[in-house]
Amino acid sequence: MQEQQAQVVIVGGGPVGMGLAIELGQRGVRVVVVERYPTPQPVPKGQNLTQRTMEHFHFWGAEKELRAARTVPKEYGIGGLTAYGTLLGDYHYDWLQRELVRPYYFTDNERLPQYATEEVLRARAAQLDSVELLYGYTGEGLEQDGDGVTVTALRRTDGERIRIRADYAVGCDGSRSVMREAAGITQTRSDHDRLMVLLVFRSTGLHELLKRFPGKSFYNVLHPDLKGYWQFFGRVDLGNSWFFHAPVPPGTTKDNFDFTSYLHRAVGAEFDVEFEHVGFWDLRFAVADSYRSGRVFIAGDAAHSHPPYGGYGINTGLEDACNLGWKLAATLGGWGGADLLDSYDAERRPVFISTARDFIGKAIESDRAFLAAYDPLRDRAGFEAEWAARSSGAAGEVDSFEPNYRGSPVVAGEPGAMPSAAGGHRFEARAGHHLAPQPLSDGRDVYEALGNGFTLLAFDADEEAVGRMRAAAERAGLPLAIVSDTAAGGREKYGARLVLVRPDQFVAWTSDDTPPDPAALLALVSGRP
């Protein structure tokens, strides 16, 4: 049996696995990716990429290529809309207005089918000498010991097996993860007892009907009969291709249900339909009880899954990749401590639990309660007042979705706090929160000056304090870039003269003064007890 060596073996080369490979490969880590499909599967899921996710593509050297792969022209827009009753009914409002939080991020958001995103990531990963891509292989099992992990992979064309020995393994192989099962990681699941359909179809007539909503690319229809579960339309391109997911009765198959009529009822008009794909999935939440078992980690859908509501899925998975990537690289590079890898679970798992509870689950329950209490045929004035209030609330939801690592064991922040997806966007630099961009005096943005390791932002800071931090980092072997500037020109909004930024652009510590023990601070944020 053929054997290969790597520092990290990744099983699953979808967006999360490829993103992780790039994150590691750019840091000089030797990576092998095991991926079953030679080409991305043409199912248009995972379309909405947030501003935060596009920051990853910027640092991965693939932002320009990703934007060029967009399937809807940029001038058209990628906004969302929520409607009541039918898509063409009398009531609708703007939904998921991510542009409202644009000032707090370095990059614009984007929208394109997941298979197009995968193609860009595959191309970027192939450019990295330290990344080896094994297409056409399926991860079969793993063994681990105190020195490393061995993954067995099966070539699908002829059944030949290979063994890959690595320091660490990461399962990015989806919700039915073989790696998760092989590592003995259990899940907690919450079923909604709903069968959902995914339809991919072509229709020029629907495009014509929806010209009344310019700049919109995805549409959510609330119907009283569905008790808070959505009928969701999304553009794949401009003018012809669409996808749709919605609840269907138990026992529905491709052959016993009139999907064309279902689409017509959801829209409120008839139009041409040519189906390209009909698939089904169960609406449920699932989260692994741990994201780590020894030298094995899981990320993306292997670690957590939820209904595709609100565009959280692919973005959550890519943040997993960024978080785990720099921590694995730091550990393999010798400057990450024993607690750093454990912080991946401590930070990312609570964020997903909060996303599922405070945003997706809450949206379903809120929509259900609204549909039960309000009906324009019964009380038009009451319905319209509540509909207007919901429109304002939709904007608030975008601002409050602000994943953060308050209370993380590797963040010098407030004691007793807990990582969460719920927060609020601010320019102030807060320990455990994402760093907002600001201009520097030399014309660059702060984001263009951040180093590959930690970065100390020093704004009118005491030179001795900066020197003590630099010396402590050198003694610890911790990579630390120093960015010095005045506390003006927008940088005063950070609210601190010293801001320590992690490799994933989250704030690890802030102060106006040097810490009493710089070595202890750097030990904490790099996981060295």
Short mmCIF file of C-alpha atoms in Angstrom, two decimals:
data_model
loop_
_atom_site.label_atom_id
_atom_site.label_comp_id
_atom_site.label_asym_id
_atom_site.label_seq_id
_atom_site.Cartn_x
_atom_site.Cartn_y
_atom_site.Cartn_z
CA MET A 1 0.00 0.00 0.00
CA GLN A 2 1.35 3.41 -0.99
CA GLU A 3 2.21 5.71 1.92
CA GLN A 4 2.59 9.48 2.00
CA GLN A 5 3.75 12.00 4.59
CA ALA A 6 2.35 15.39 5.53
CA GLN A 7 2.04 17.68 8.50
CA VAL A 8 -1.74 17.95 8.08
CA VAL A 9 -4.08 15.71 6.11
CA ILE A 10 -7.48 17.18 5.24
CA VAL A 11 -10.30 14.82 4.26
CA GLY A 12 -12.85 16.72 2.18
CA GLY A 13 -11.92 19.31 -0.40
CA GLY A 14 -15.05 21.43 -0.50
CA PRO A 15 -14.84 25.14 0.34
CA VAL A 16 -13.91 24.54 3.98
CA GLY A 17 -11.26 21.92 3.27
CA MET A 18 -9.71 23.95 0.45
CA GLY A 19 -9.83 27.14 2.50
CA LEU A 20 -8.02 25.36 5.32
CA ALA A 21 -5.45 23.96 2.89
CA ILE A 22 -4.75 27.48 1.59
CA GLU A 23 -4.54 28.93 5.11
CA LEU A 24 -2.00 26.26 6.05
CA GLY A 25 -0.17 26.17 2.74
CA GLN A 26 0.47 29.90 2.74
CA ARG A 27 2.04 29.45 6.17
CA GLY A 28 4.42 26.81 4.84
CA VAL A 29 2.64 23.77 6.30
CA ARG A 30 2.83 20.57 4.21
CA VAL A 31 -0.76 19.53 3.48
CA VAL A 32 -2.44 16.64 1.67
CA VAL A 33 -6.12 17.09 0.71
CA VAL A 34 -8.24 14.00 0.03
CA GLU A 35 -11.29 14.85 -2.11
CA ARG A 36 -13.71 12.41 -3.70
CA TYR A 37 -14.89 14.52 -6.66
CA PRO A 38 -12.51 15.48 -9.49
CA THR A 39 -14.69 18.53 -10.21
CA PRO A 40 -17.09 20.53 -8.00
CA GLN A 41 -20.67 19.25 -7.91
CA PRO A 42 -23.01 21.63 -9.82
CA VAL A 43 -25.59 22.23 -7.07
CA PRO A 44 -26.05 25.98 -6.39
CA LYS A 45 -25.91 26.10 -2.60
CA GLY A 46 -23.85 28.26 -0.24
CA GLN A 47 -24.23 31.39 -2.35
CA ASN A 48 -24.08 34.32 0.06
CA LEU A 49 -20.55 35.24 1.13
CA THR A 50 -20.34 37.88 3.85
CA GLN A 51 -17.89 40.76 4.05
CA ARG A 52 -15.99 38.82 6.71
CA THR A 53 -15.70 35.78 4.43
CA MET A 54 -14.39 37.95 1.62
CA GLU A 55 -11.63 39.11 3.98
CA HIS A 56 -10.47 35.48 4.01
CA PHE A 57 -10.33 35.46 0.22
CA HIS A 58 -8.32 38.68 0.33
CA PHE A 59 -5.71 37.13 2.62
CA TRP A 60 -5.79 33.85 0.67
CA GLY A 61 -4.84 35.75 -2.51
CA ALA A 62 -8.07 34.82 -4.29
CA GLU A 63 -10.43 37.79 -3.88
CA LYS A 64 -10.01 39.11 -7.42
CA GLU A 65 -10.53 35.67 -8.94
CA LEU A 66 -13.62 35.01 -6.85
CA ARG A 67 -15.29 38.26 -7.85
CA ALA A 68 -14.52 37.51 -11.49
CA ALA A 69 -16.35 34.18 -11.14
CA ARG A 70 -19.60 35.86 -10.11
CA THR A 71 -22.59 34.60 -12.11
CA VAL A 72 -24.85 37.65 -11.60
CA PRO A 73 -23.44 40.93 -13.01
CA LYS A 74 -22.15 43.25 -10.31
CA GLU A 75 -24.28 46.13 -11.51
CA TYR A 76 -27.43 44.12 -10.85
CA GLY A 77 -27.07 43.77 -7.10
CA ILE A 78 -27.27 40.86 -4.65
CA GLY A 79 -29.91 42.01 -2.18
CA GLY A 80 -32.67 39.95 -0.59
CA LEU A 81 -36.43 40.33 -0.14
CA THR A 82 -39.06 38.83 2.17
CA ALA A 83 -42.67 38.55 0.97
CA TYR A 84 -45.94 37.47 2.56
CA GLY A 85 -48.30 34.94 1.04
CA THR A 86 -46.80 34.88 -2.44
CA LEU A 87 -43.68 36.39 -3.93
CA LEU A 88 -45.75 38.77 -6.05
CA GLY A 89 -48.14 39.67 -3.24
CA ASP A 90 -48.79 43.07 -1.73
CA TYR A 91 -46.36 42.83 1.20
CA HIS A 92 -42.59 42.65 1.04
CA TYR A 93 -39.50 44.25 2.61
CA ASP A 94 -35.73 44.23 2.13
CA TRP A 95 -34.01 41.35 3.86
CA LEU A 96 -30.41 40.56 4.90
CA GLN A 97 -29.15 44.04 4.13
CA ARG A 98 -25.49 43.21 4.68
CA GLU A 99 -24.47 46.55 3.20
CA LEU A 100 -25.52 48.10 6.54
CA VAL A 101 -22.42 46.67 8.24
CA ARG A 102 -20.04 47.23 5.32
CA PRO A 103 -18.02 49.99 7.11
CA TYR A 104 -16.86 47.48 9.73
CA TYR A 105 -15.12 45.20 7.22
CA PHE A 106 -12.26 45.56 4.77
CA THR A 107 -14.06 43.95 1.82
CA ASP A 108 -17.48 43.92 0.15
CA ASN A 109 -19.72 40.87 0.35
CA GLU A 110 -20.27 38.64 -2.67
CA ARG A 111 -22.71 36.12 -4.09
CA LEU A 112 -22.08 33.16 -6.40
CA PRO A 113 -22.83 29.42 -6.46
CA GLN A 114 -20.74 27.24 -4.18
CA TYR A 115 -19.36 25.27 -7.13
CA ALA A 116 -17.92 28.48 -8.56
CA THR A 117 -16.38 29.31 -5.17
CA GLU A 118 -14.88 25.81 -5.05
CA GLU A 119 -13.29 26.23 -8.48
CA VAL A 120 -11.54 29.39 -7.34
CA LEU A 121 -10.31 27.76 -4.13
CA ARG A 122 -9.08 24.67 -5.99
CA ALA A 123 -7.11 26.83 -8.40
CA ARG A 124 -5.51 28.82 -5.57
CA ALA A 125 -4.62 25.68 -3.59
CA ALA A 126 -2.98 24.18 -6.68
CA GLN A 127 -0.60 27.17 -6.81
CA LEU A 128 0.89 26.35 -3.39
CA ASP A 129 3.92 24.06 -3.45
CA SER A 130 3.25 22.75 0.06
CA VAL A 131 -0.29 21.56 -0.80
CA GLU A 132 -0.92 18.23 -2.55
CA LEU A 133 -4.42 17.60 -3.90
CA LEU A 134 -5.63 14.00 -4.24
CA TYR A 135 -8.83 14.07 -6.30
CA GLY A 136 -10.93 10.96 -6.75
CA TYR A 137 -10.15 9.57 -3.29
CA THR A 138 -12.52 8.94 -0.37
CA GLY A 139 -11.41 9.01 3.25
CA GLU A 140 -12.06 5.54 4.67
CA GLY A 141 -10.73 5.56 8.20
CA LEU A 142 -8.06 6.76 10.56
CA GLU A 143 -5.82 5.68 13.40
CA GLN A 144 -4.05 7.96 15.82
CA ASP A 145 -1.34 7.64 18.44
CA GLY A 146 0.76 9.97 20.51
CA ASP A 147 2.98 10.93 17.58
CA GLY A 148 0.49 11.42 14.77
CA VAL A 149 -2.45 10.16 12.76
CA THR A 150 -2.78 7.85 9.78
CA VAL A 151 -5.63 8.29 7.30
CA THR A 152 -6.57 5.54 4.84
CA ALA A 153 -8.04 6.72 1.54
CA LEU A 154 -9.64 4.72 -1.28
CA ARG A 155 -9.25 5.63 -4.94
CA ARG A 156 -12.75 5.45 -6.40
CA THR A 157 -11.75 4.41 -9.92
CA ASP A 158 -9.92 1.18 -9.07
CA GLY A 159 -10.20 0.60 -5.31
CA GLU A 160 -6.51 1.17 -4.62
CA ARG A 161 -5.80 2.32 -1.06
CA ILE A 162 -3.17 4.73 0.22
CA ARG A 163 -2.09 5.66 3.73
CA ILE A 164 -1.25 9.21 4.71
CA ARG A 165 0.74 9.80 7.87
CA ALA A 166 0.52 13.27 9.38
CA ASP A 167 0.86 15.18 12.62
CA TYR A 168 -2.82 16.14 12.50
CA ALA A 169 -5.95 15.27 10.51
CA VAL A 170 -8.98 17.45 9.83
CA GLY A 171 -12.34 16.10 8.70
CA CYS A 172 -14.05 18.54 6.34
CA ASP A 173 -16.08 15.75 4.77
CA GLY A 174 -19.61 16.99 5.32
CA SER A 175 -22.54 16.27 7.61
CA ARG A 176 -22.13 12.48 7.21
CA SER A 177 -18.45 12.77 8.09
CA VAL A 178 -16.49 9.52 8.04
CA MET A 179 -13.66 11.23 9.92
CA ARG A 180 -15.98 12.38 12.71
CA GLU A 181 -17.33 8.86 13.15
CA ALA A 182 -13.86 7.29 12.99
CA ALA A 183 -12.61 9.69 15.66
CA GLY A 184 -15.51 8.75 17.94
CA ILE A 185 -16.91 12.29 18.08
CA THR A 186 -20.61 12.29 18.90
CA GLN A 187 -23.29 14.78 17.84
CA THR A 188 -26.26 16.48 19.43
CA ARG A 189 -29.12 16.74 16.95
CA SER A 190 -32.39 18.64 16.98
CA ASP A 191 -34.85 17.59 14.29
CA HIS A 192 -37.68 19.81 13.08
CA ASP A 193 -39.44 16.80 11.51
CA ARG A 194 -39.64 18.55 8.14
CA LEU A 195 -38.80 17.16 4.75
CA MET A 196 -37.44 19.85 2.43
CA VAL A 197 -37.03 19.88 -1.34
CA LEU A 198 -34.26 21.53 -3.33
CA LEU A 199 -35.20 22.35 -6.90
CA VAL A 200 -32.79 23.68 -9.50
CA PHE A 201 -34.58 24.90 -12.61
CA ARG A 202 -34.44 27.20 -15.60
CA SER A 203 -37.03 29.88 -16.27
CA THR A 204 -36.89 33.10 -18.25
CA GLY A 205 -40.50 33.80 -17.32
CA LEU A 206 -39.67 34.05 -13.59
CA HIS A 207 -36.95 36.54 -14.40
CA GLU A 208 -39.46 38.68 -16.27
CA LEU A 209 -41.94 38.50 -13.38
CA LEU A 210 -39.32 39.57 -10.84
CA LYS A 211 -38.07 42.60 -12.76
CA ARG A 212 -40.36 44.55 -10.44
CA PHE A 213 -37.75 43.91 -7.69
CA PRO A 214 -34.53 45.29 -9.23
CA GLY A 215 -31.26 44.42 -7.55
CA LYS A 216 -32.67 41.41 -5.72
CA SER A 217 -31.08 37.99 -6.04
CA PHE A 218 -32.80 35.94 -3.33
CA TYR A 219 -36.38 35.90 -2.11
CA ASN A 220 -38.05 34.48 0.99
CA VAL A 221 -41.81 33.81 1.02
CA LEU A 222 -43.69 33.49 4.33
CA HIS A 223 -46.94 31.54 4.07
CA PRO A 224 -49.31 30.88 7.00
CA ASP A 225 -49.72 27.21 6.07
CA LEU A 226 -45.99 26.52 6.50
CA LYS A 227 -45.78 27.64 10.15
CA GLY A 228 -42.60 29.69 9.87
CA TYR A 229 -40.68 27.51 7.42
CA TRP A 230 -39.58 29.32 4.31
CA GLN A 231 -40.17 29.07 0.61
CA PHE A 232 -36.86 30.37 -0.69
CA PHE A 233 -35.90 31.36 -4.23
CA GLY A 234 -32.39 32.26 -5.35
CA ARG A 235 -30.87 33.34 -8.63
CA VAL A 236 -28.01 31.26 -9.99
CA ASP A 237 -27.43 33.65 -12.86
CA LEU A 238 -29.27 36.68 -14.24
CA GLY A 239 -32.20 35.73 -16.41
CA ASN A 240 -32.46 31.97 -16.53
CA SER A 241 -31.25 29.69 -13.69
CA TRP A 242 -32.80 29.39 -10.22
CA PHE A 243 -32.93 27.28 -7.10
CA PHE A 244 -35.79 26.85 -4.65
CA HIS A 245 -36.13 25.08 -1.32
CA ALA A 246 -39.26 24.67 0.77
CA PRO A 247 -41.11 22.15 2.97
CA VAL A 248 -42.93 19.26 1.28
CA PRO A 249 -45.23 16.58 2.75
CA PRO A 250 -43.62 13.47 4.27
CA GLY A 251 -43.11 10.75 1.69
CA THR A 252 -42.70 13.17 -1.22
CA THR A 253 -40.59 11.82 -4.08
CA LYS A 254 -39.53 13.10 -7.49
CA ASP A 255 -42.45 11.26 -9.07
CA ASN A 256 -45.44 11.79 -6.77
CA PHE A 257 -45.54 15.59 -6.36
CA ASP A 258 -46.38 18.48 -8.71
CA PHE A 259 -43.36 20.73 -8.20
CA THR A 260 -44.29 23.08 -11.04
CA SER A 261 -47.60 23.96 -9.40
CA TYR A 262 -45.81 24.38 -6.05
CA LEU A 263 -43.50 26.96 -7.62
CA HIS A 264 -46.43 28.76 -9.25
CA ARG A 265 -48.31 28.96 -5.94
CA ALA A 266 -45.26 30.30 -4.12
CA VAL A 267 -44.75 33.03 -6.72
CA GLY A 268 -48.42 33.80 -7.30
CA ALA A 269 -48.24 33.42 -11.09
CA GLU A 270 -47.55 30.82 -13.75
CA PHE A 271 -44.27 30.74 -15.69
CA ASP A 272 -42.13 28.32 -17.67
CA VAL A 273 -40.15 25.71 -15.67
CA GLU A 274 -37.44 23.29 -16.82
CA PHE A 275 -36.06 21.20 -13.95
CA GLU A 276 -32.37 20.36 -13.74
CA HIS A 277 -32.23 18.85 -10.25
CA VAL A 278 -34.70 17.60 -7.63
CA GLY A 279 -33.28 16.64 -4.23
CA PHE A 280 -34.47 16.28 -0.64
CA TRP A 281 -33.05 16.93 2.81
CA ASP A 282 -34.27 16.84 6.41
CA LEU A 283 -34.51 20.13 8.27
CA ARG A 284 -32.42 19.72 11.41
CA PHE A 285 -29.70 21.23 13.55
CA ALA A 286 -26.65 19.17 14.48
CA VAL A 287 -23.49 20.08 16.37
CA ALA A 288 -20.59 17.86 17.33
CA ASP A 289 -20.09 17.49 21.06
CA SER A 290 -16.44 18.35 20.50
CA TYR A 291 -14.53 19.69 17.51
CA ARG A 292 -11.43 17.75 18.53
CA SER A 293 -10.43 14.22 19.48
CA GLY A 294 -6.71 14.04 20.14
CA ARG A 295 -4.95 14.82 16.87
CA VAL A 296 -8.16 14.80 14.83
CA PHE A 297 -10.25 17.94 14.24
CA ILE A 298 -13.48 18.53 12.36
CA ALA A 299 -14.69 21.67 10.58
CA GLY A 300 -17.58 22.91 8.46
CA ASP A 301 -20.57 20.60 8.05
CA ALA A 302 -18.63 17.77 9.66
CA ALA A 303 -18.73 19.82 12.88
CA HIS A 304 -22.12 21.49 12.55
CA SER A 305 -25.09 21.69 10.22
CA HIS A 306 -28.29 23.69 10.08
CA PRO A 307 -31.02 24.65 7.62
CA PRO A 308 -29.75 26.93 4.81
CA TYR A 309 -31.48 29.94 6.31
CA GLY A 310 -29.81 33.35 6.18
CA GLY A 311 -26.56 32.39 4.45
CA TYR A 312 -24.77 31.31 7.62
CA GLY A 313 -23.51 27.86 6.62
CA ILE A 314 -20.59 28.34 4.24
CA ASN A 315 -19.48 31.48 6.07
CA THR A 316 -19.38 29.66 9.41
CA GLY A 317 -17.37 26.84 7.85
CA LEU A 318 -14.80 29.16 6.27
CA GLU A 319 -14.35 30.93 9.61
CA ASP A 320 -13.65 27.49 11.12
CA ALA A 321 -10.92 27.04 8.52
CA CYS A 322 -9.30 30.39 9.28
CA ASN A 323 -9.45 29.86 13.06
CA LEU A 324 -8.07 26.33 13.00
CA GLY A 325 -5.55 27.04 10.26
CA TRP A 326 -3.43 29.63 12.03
CA LYS A 327 -3.54 27.64 15.26
CA LEU A 328 -2.31 24.45 13.60
CA ALA A 329 0.43 26.41 11.83
CA ALA A 330 1.47 28.07 15.11
CA THR A 331 1.62 24.71 16.88
CA LEU A 332 3.63 23.09 14.09
CA GLY A 333 5.86 26.17 13.97
CA GLY A 334 6.71 25.81 17.65
CA TRP A 335 5.26 29.10 18.92
CA GLY A 336 1.74 27.91 19.66
CA GLY A 337 1.27 26.43 23.12
CA ALA A 338 -0.57 23.38 24.40
CA ASP A 339 -3.82 25.30 24.94
CA LEU A 340 -3.98 26.92 21.52
CA LEU A 341 -5.50 24.00 19.62
CA ASP A 342 -8.07 23.45 22.37
CA SER A 343 -9.20 27.05 21.87
CA TYR A 344 -10.51 26.12 18.41
CA ASP A 345 -13.38 24.20 20.03
CA ALA A 346 -13.71 26.75 22.85
CA GLU A 347 -14.22 29.58 20.34
CA ARG A 348 -15.96 28.06 17.34
CA ARG A 349 -18.45 25.65 18.89
CA PRO A 350 -20.24 28.26 21.06
CA VAL A 351 -20.43 30.57 18.05
CA PHE A 352 -22.26 27.92 16.02
CA ILE A 353 -24.60 27.06 18.90
CA SER A 354 -25.45 30.75 19.19
CA THR A 355 -25.94 31.07 15.42
CA ALA A 356 -28.38 28.15 15.42
CA ARG A 357 -30.25 29.34 18.51
CA ASP A 358 -30.16 33.13 18.33
CA PHE A 359 -30.54 33.61 14.59
CA ILE A 360 -31.78 30.60 12.60
CA GLY A 361 -33.97 28.96 15.24
CA LYS A 362 -35.17 32.32 16.50
CA ALA A 363 -36.14 33.35 12.95
CA ILE A 364 -38.23 30.22 12.48
CA GLU A 365 -40.01 30.71 15.81
CA SER A 366 -40.49 34.44 15.21
CA ASP A 367 -41.96 33.85 11.76
CA ARG A 368 -44.22 31.11 13.14
CA ALA A 369 -45.54 33.37 15.90
CA PHE A 370 -46.10 36.23 13.46
CA LEU A 371 -48.01 34.07 10.98
CA ALA A 372 -50.21 32.68 13.75
CA ALA A 373 -51.04 36.08 15.23
CA TYR A 374 -51.44 38.32 12.19
CA ASP A 375 -53.56 38.00 9.06
CA PRO A 376 -54.31 40.89 6.66
CA LEU A 377 -57.73 39.39 5.91
CA ARG A 378 -58.63 39.41 9.60
CA ASP A 379 -56.97 42.64 10.75
CA ARG A 380 -55.26 44.59 8.00
CA ALA A 381 -54.17 47.53 10.19
CA GLY A 382 -52.67 45.27 12.84
CA PHE A 383 -50.92 43.15 10.21
CA GLU A 384 -49.44 46.15 8.41
CA ALA A 385 -48.14 47.70 11.64
CA GLU A 386 -46.40 44.45 12.60
CA TRP A 387 -45.08 43.97 9.04
CA ALA A 388 -43.48 47.42 9.20
CA ALA A 389 -41.94 46.57 12.57
CA ARG A 390 -40.51 43.36 11.14
CA SER A 391 -38.91 45.34 8.35
CA SER A 392 -37.00 47.41 10.91
CA GLY A 393 -36.05 44.26 12.80
CA ALA A 394 -34.53 42.75 9.67
CA ALA A 395 -31.94 45.53 9.66
CA GLY A 396 -31.21 44.95 13.33
CA GLU A 397 -30.54 41.26 12.74
CA VAL A 398 -27.68 42.07 10.37
CA ASP A 399 -26.03 44.35 12.92
CA SER A 400 -26.44 41.93 15.81
CA PHE A 401 -24.86 38.99 13.97
CA GLU A 402 -21.31 39.67 15.06
CA PRO A 403 -19.48 36.45 15.97
CA ASN A 404 -16.97 37.08 18.75
CA TYR A 405 -14.68 35.25 21.14
CA ARG A 406 -15.30 37.13 24.36
CA GLY A 407 -14.18 34.93 27.22
CA SER A 408 -11.92 32.77 25.05
CA PRO A 409 -9.02 31.20 26.99
CA VAL A 410 -6.59 32.79 24.51
CA VAL A 411 -8.07 36.30 24.63
CA ALA A 412 -7.12 38.84 27.31
CA GLY A 413 -10.64 40.17 27.75
CA GLU A 414 -13.45 40.30 30.24
CA PRO A 415 -13.63 37.32 32.63
CA GLY A 416 -16.82 35.29 32.71
CA ALA A 417 -17.84 36.14 29.13
CA MET A 418 -18.64 33.49 26.52
CA PRO A 419 -17.99 33.34 22.76
CA SER A 420 -21.19 33.98 20.82
CA ALA A 421 -22.59 34.90 17.42
CA ALA A 422 -24.63 37.69 19.01
CA GLY A 423 -23.04 41.07 19.50
CA GLY A 424 -22.97 44.43 17.78
CA HIS A 425 -20.73 46.12 15.23
CA ARG A 426 -18.50 48.89 16.55
CA PHE A 427 -15.29 50.57 15.45
CA GLU A 428 -13.90 50.28 18.97
CA ALA A 429 -11.22 47.59 19.28
CA ARG A 430 -12.56 45.07 21.78
CA ALA A 431 -10.76 41.96 22.97
CA GLY A 432 -12.32 38.91 21.31
CA HIS A 433 -14.00 40.88 18.53
CA HIS A 434 -13.21 41.34 14.85
CA LEU A 435 -10.99 44.31 14.07
CA ALA A 436 -12.67 47.05 12.04
CA PRO A 437 -10.63 48.65 9.22
CA GLN A 438 -9.22 52.16 9.47
CA PRO A 439 -6.91 54.21 7.22
CA LEU A 440 -3.25 54.72 8.06
CA SER A 441 -1.33 57.94 7.53
CA ASP A 442 0.61 56.43 4.61
CA GLY A 443 -2.61 55.86 2.62
CA ARG A 444 -2.91 52.14 3.29
CA ASP A 445 -5.63 50.52 5.36
CA VAL A 446 -4.72 48.85 8.64
CA TYR A 447 -5.68 45.57 6.97
CA GLU A 448 -2.95 46.06 4.37
CA ALA A 449 -0.34 46.36 7.12
CA LEU A 450 -1.27 43.32 9.23
CA GLY A 451 1.40 40.64 9.50
CA ASN A 452 1.04 36.87 9.05
CA GLY A 453 1.42 36.36 12.79
CA PHE A 454 0.31 38.73 15.54
CA THR A 455 0.31 42.47 14.89
CA LEU A 456 0.66 45.21 17.49
CA LEU A 457 -1.08 48.43 16.46
CA ALA A 458 0.61 51.31 18.27
CA PHE A 459 -1.09 54.70 17.97
CA ASP A 460 0.83 57.50 19.69
CA ALA A 461 1.99 54.76 22.02
CA ASP A 462 4.94 54.91 24.38
CA GLU A 463 8.03 53.68 22.52
CA GLU A 464 9.29 51.87 25.60
CA ALA A 465 6.02 49.95 25.86
CA VAL A 466 6.27 48.91 22.22
CA GLY A 467 9.88 47.88 22.73
CA ARG A 468 8.99 45.68 25.69
CA MET A 469 6.33 43.90 23.64
CA ARG A 470 8.75 43.40 20.74
CA ALA A 471 11.43 42.00 23.03
CA ALA A 472 8.99 39.62 24.73
CA ALA A 473 7.82 38.32 21.34
CA GLU A 474 11.40 37.76 20.18
CA ARG A 475 12.23 35.78 23.32
CA ALA A 476 9.12 33.62 22.82
CA GLY A 477 9.73 33.11 19.10
CA LEU A 478 6.30 34.58 18.42
CA PRO A 479 5.95 36.44 15.09
CA LEU A 480 4.92 40.03 15.85
CA ALA A 481 4.61 42.87 13.35
CA ILE A 482 4.53 46.44 14.68
CA VAL A 483 2.35 49.09 12.99
CA SER A 484 2.98 52.55 14.43
CA ASP A 485 0.97 55.67 13.64
CA THR A 486 -0.80 58.60 15.22
CA ALA A 487 -4.07 58.24 17.12
CA ALA A 488 -5.96 60.36 14.59
CA GLY A 489 -7.45 60.12 11.10
CA GLY A 490 -10.05 57.57 12.24
CA ARG A 491 -7.64 55.45 14.30
CA GLU A 492 -8.84 57.15 17.47
CA LYS A 493 -12.08 55.18 17.00
CA TYR A 494 -10.25 52.07 18.18
CA GLY A 495 -10.36 53.60 21.67
CA ALA A 496 -6.91 52.30 22.64
CA ARG A 497 -3.31 53.22 21.90
CA LEU A 498 -2.19 49.58 21.86
CA VAL A 499 -4.18 46.89 20.03
CA LEU A 500 -2.86 43.33 19.71
CA VAL A 501 -4.37 41.62 16.64
CA ARG A 502 -4.35 37.87 16.04
CA PRO A 503 -3.48 36.20 12.72
CA ASP A 504 -7.24 35.85 12.04
CA GLN A 505 -7.87 39.61 12.44
CA PHE A 506 -9.55 39.26 15.83
CA VAL A 507 -8.40 41.45 18.71
CA ALA A 508 -6.49 39.62 21.45
CA TRP A 509 -5.86 42.55 23.83
CA THR A 510 -6.18 46.33 24.04
CA SER A 511 -4.79 48.98 26.41
CA ASP A 512 -3.43 52.50 26.58
CA ASP A 513 -0.45 51.22 28.54
CA THR A 514 2.06 48.42 28.30
CA PRO A 515 0.97 45.28 30.15
CA PRO A 516 2.67 44.68 33.51
CA ASP A 517 4.11 41.43 32.12
CA PRO A 518 4.33 41.37 28.29
CA ALA A 519 5.70 37.81 28.33
CA ALA A 520 2.68 36.58 30.30
CA LEU A 521 0.28 38.33 27.91
CA LEU A 522 1.90 36.79 24.84
CA ALA A 523 1.94 33.39 26.53
CA LEU A 524 -1.81 33.64 27.16
CA VAL A 525 -2.80 34.67 23.61
CA SER A 526 -0.60 31.95 22.06
CA GLY A 527 -1.94 29.22 24.34
CA ARG A 528 1.16 28.68 26.46
CA PRO A 529 0.01 28.09 30.06
#
